[in-house]
Short mmCIF file of C-alpha atoms in Angstrom, two decimals:
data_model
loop_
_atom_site.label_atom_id
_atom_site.label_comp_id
_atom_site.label_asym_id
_atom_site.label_seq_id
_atom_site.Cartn_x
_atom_site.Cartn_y
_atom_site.Cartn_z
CA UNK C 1 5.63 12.81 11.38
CA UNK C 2 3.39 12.92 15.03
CA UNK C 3 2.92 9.21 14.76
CA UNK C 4 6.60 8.37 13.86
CA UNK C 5 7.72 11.14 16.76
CA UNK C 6 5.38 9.11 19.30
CA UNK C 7 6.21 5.17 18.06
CA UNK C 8 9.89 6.50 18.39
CA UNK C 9 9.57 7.53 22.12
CA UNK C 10 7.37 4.21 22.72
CA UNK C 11 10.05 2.03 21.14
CA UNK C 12 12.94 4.20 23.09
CA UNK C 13 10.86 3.85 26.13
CA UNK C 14 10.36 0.36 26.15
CA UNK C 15 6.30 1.21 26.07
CA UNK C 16 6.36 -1.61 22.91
CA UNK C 17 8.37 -3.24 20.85
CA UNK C 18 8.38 -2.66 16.95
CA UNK C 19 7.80 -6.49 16.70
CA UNK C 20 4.29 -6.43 18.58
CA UNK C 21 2.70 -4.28 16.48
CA UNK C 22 1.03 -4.14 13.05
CA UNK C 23 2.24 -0.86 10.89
CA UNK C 24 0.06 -0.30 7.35
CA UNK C 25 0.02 2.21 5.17
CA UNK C 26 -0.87 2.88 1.75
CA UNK C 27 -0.02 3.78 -1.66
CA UNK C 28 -1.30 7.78 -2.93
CA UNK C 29 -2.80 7.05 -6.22
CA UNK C 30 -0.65 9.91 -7.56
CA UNK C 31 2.50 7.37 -6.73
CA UNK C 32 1.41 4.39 -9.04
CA UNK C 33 3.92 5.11 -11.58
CA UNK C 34 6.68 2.22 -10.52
CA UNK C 35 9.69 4.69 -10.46
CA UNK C 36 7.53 6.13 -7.47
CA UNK C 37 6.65 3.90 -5.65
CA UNK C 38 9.78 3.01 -3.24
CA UNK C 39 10.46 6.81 -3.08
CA UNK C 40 6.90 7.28 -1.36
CA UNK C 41 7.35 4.10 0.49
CA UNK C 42 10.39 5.34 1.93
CA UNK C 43 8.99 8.95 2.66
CA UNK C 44 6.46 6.75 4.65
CA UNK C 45 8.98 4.91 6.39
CA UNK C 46 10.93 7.69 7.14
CA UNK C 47 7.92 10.00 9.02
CA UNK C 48 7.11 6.92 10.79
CA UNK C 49 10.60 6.49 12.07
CA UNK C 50 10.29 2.62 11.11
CA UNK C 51 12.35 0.29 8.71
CA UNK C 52 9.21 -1.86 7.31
CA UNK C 53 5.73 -1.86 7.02
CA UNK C 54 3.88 -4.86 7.53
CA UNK C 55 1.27 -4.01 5.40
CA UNK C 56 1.26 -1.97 2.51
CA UNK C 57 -1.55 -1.07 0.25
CA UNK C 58 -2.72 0.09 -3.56
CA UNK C 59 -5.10 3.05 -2.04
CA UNK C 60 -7.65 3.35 -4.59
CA UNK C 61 -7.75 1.58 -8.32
CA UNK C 62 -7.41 4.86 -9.95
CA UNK C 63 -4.02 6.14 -11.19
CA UNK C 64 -3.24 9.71 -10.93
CA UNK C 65 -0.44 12.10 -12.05
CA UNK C 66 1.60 14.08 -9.26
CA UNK C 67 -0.19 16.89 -11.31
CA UNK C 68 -3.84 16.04 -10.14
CA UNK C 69 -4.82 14.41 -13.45
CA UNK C 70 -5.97 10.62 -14.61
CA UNK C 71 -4.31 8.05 -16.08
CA UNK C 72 -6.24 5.25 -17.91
CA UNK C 73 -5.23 2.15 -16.67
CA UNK C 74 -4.04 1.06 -20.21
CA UNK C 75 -1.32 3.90 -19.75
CA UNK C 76 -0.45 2.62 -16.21
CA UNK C 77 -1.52 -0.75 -15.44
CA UNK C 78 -2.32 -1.49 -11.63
CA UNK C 79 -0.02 -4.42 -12.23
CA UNK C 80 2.62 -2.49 -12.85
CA UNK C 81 2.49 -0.62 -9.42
CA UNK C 82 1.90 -3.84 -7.83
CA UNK C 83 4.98 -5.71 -9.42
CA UNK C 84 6.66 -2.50 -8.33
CA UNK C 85 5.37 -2.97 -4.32
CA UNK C 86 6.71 -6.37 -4.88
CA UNK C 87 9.85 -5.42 -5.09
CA UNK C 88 9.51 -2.93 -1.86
CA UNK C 89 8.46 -5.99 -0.53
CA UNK C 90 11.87 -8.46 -1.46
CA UNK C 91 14.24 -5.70 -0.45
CA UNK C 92 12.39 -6.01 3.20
CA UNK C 93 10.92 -2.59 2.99
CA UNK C 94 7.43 -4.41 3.47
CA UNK C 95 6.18 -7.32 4.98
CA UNK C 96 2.86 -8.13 2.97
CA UNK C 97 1.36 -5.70 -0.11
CA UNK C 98 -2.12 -5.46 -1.27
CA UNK C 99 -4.63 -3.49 -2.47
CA UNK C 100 -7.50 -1.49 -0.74
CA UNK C 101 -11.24 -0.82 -2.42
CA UNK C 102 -10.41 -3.50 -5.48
CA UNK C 103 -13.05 -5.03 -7.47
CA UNK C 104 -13.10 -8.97 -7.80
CA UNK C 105 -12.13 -8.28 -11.39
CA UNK C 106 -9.40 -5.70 -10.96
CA UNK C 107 -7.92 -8.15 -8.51
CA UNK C 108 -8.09 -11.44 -10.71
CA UNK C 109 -6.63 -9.29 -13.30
CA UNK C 110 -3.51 -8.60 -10.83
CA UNK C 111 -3.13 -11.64 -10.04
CA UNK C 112 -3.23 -12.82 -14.08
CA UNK C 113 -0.32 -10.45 -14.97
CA UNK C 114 1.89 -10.55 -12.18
CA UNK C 115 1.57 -13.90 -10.60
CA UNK C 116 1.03 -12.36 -7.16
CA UNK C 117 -1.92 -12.95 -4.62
CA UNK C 118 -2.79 -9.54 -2.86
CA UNK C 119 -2.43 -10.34 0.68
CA UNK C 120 -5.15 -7.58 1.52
CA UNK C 121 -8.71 -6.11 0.00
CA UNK C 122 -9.26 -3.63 2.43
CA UNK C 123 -12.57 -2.67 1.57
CA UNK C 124 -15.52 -0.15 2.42
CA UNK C 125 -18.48 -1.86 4.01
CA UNK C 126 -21.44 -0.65 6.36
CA UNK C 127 -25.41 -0.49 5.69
CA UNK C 128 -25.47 1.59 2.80
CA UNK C 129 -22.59 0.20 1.16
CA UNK C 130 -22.77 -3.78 1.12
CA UNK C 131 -20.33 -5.00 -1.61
CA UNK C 132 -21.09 -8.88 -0.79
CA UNK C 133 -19.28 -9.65 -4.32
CA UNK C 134 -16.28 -8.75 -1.84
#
């Protein structure tokens, strides 16, 4: 709610322009149920005081429950939170979706059942951690 407060006083105070700057955000895991995923988008949208994201992201390719549990992902597909994002994304609630800290696989197999290209693989990379499959 800090960042929304200040992007609303920069917008008011003609610091910058919504239009000049990038806003992403992503996806709790504990929100990959589709039913949940436009209410947390909008929560998001809401603290930040915006009406879009232009970037919206899958956090991690684990599903959780709002309880704190796992979900395998034959009980909750990632395609079905990403078809699900999609939609965020036709009703102009979100520029661009994709995914953050995705395998090659888990993305190929997104892209197999929904048809949609992840604009985004925001992924984890420094000496220890290489990941040059990525």
């Amino acid at each position: 709610e800090e960042v929304g407060k200040a992007l609303k006083d920069c917008f008011d105070e003609g610091v910058v322009r919504r239009e000049d700057l990038f806003l992403t955000s992503k996806l709790w895991c504990s929100n990959y149920a589709p039913e949940l995923v436009r209410p947390a988008l909008e929560k998001q949208l809401k603290h930040l005081n915006v009406e879009y994201l232009d970037l919206f992201l899958m956090h991690w390719p684990v599903v959780k429950t709002p309880e704190g549990g796992f979900l395998s992902l034959e009980e909750l597909p990632l395609s079905k939170t990403f078809e699900a994002m999609k939609e965020c994304m036709d009703a102009g609630l979100v520029k661009n979706i994709g995914v953050s800290n995705f395998t090659t696989k888990k993305i190929k197999d997104i892209i197999d059942d929904t048809g949609i290209t992840p604009a985004v693989n925001q992924v984890e990379r420094h000496p220890n951690l290489q990941q040059p499959e990525l």
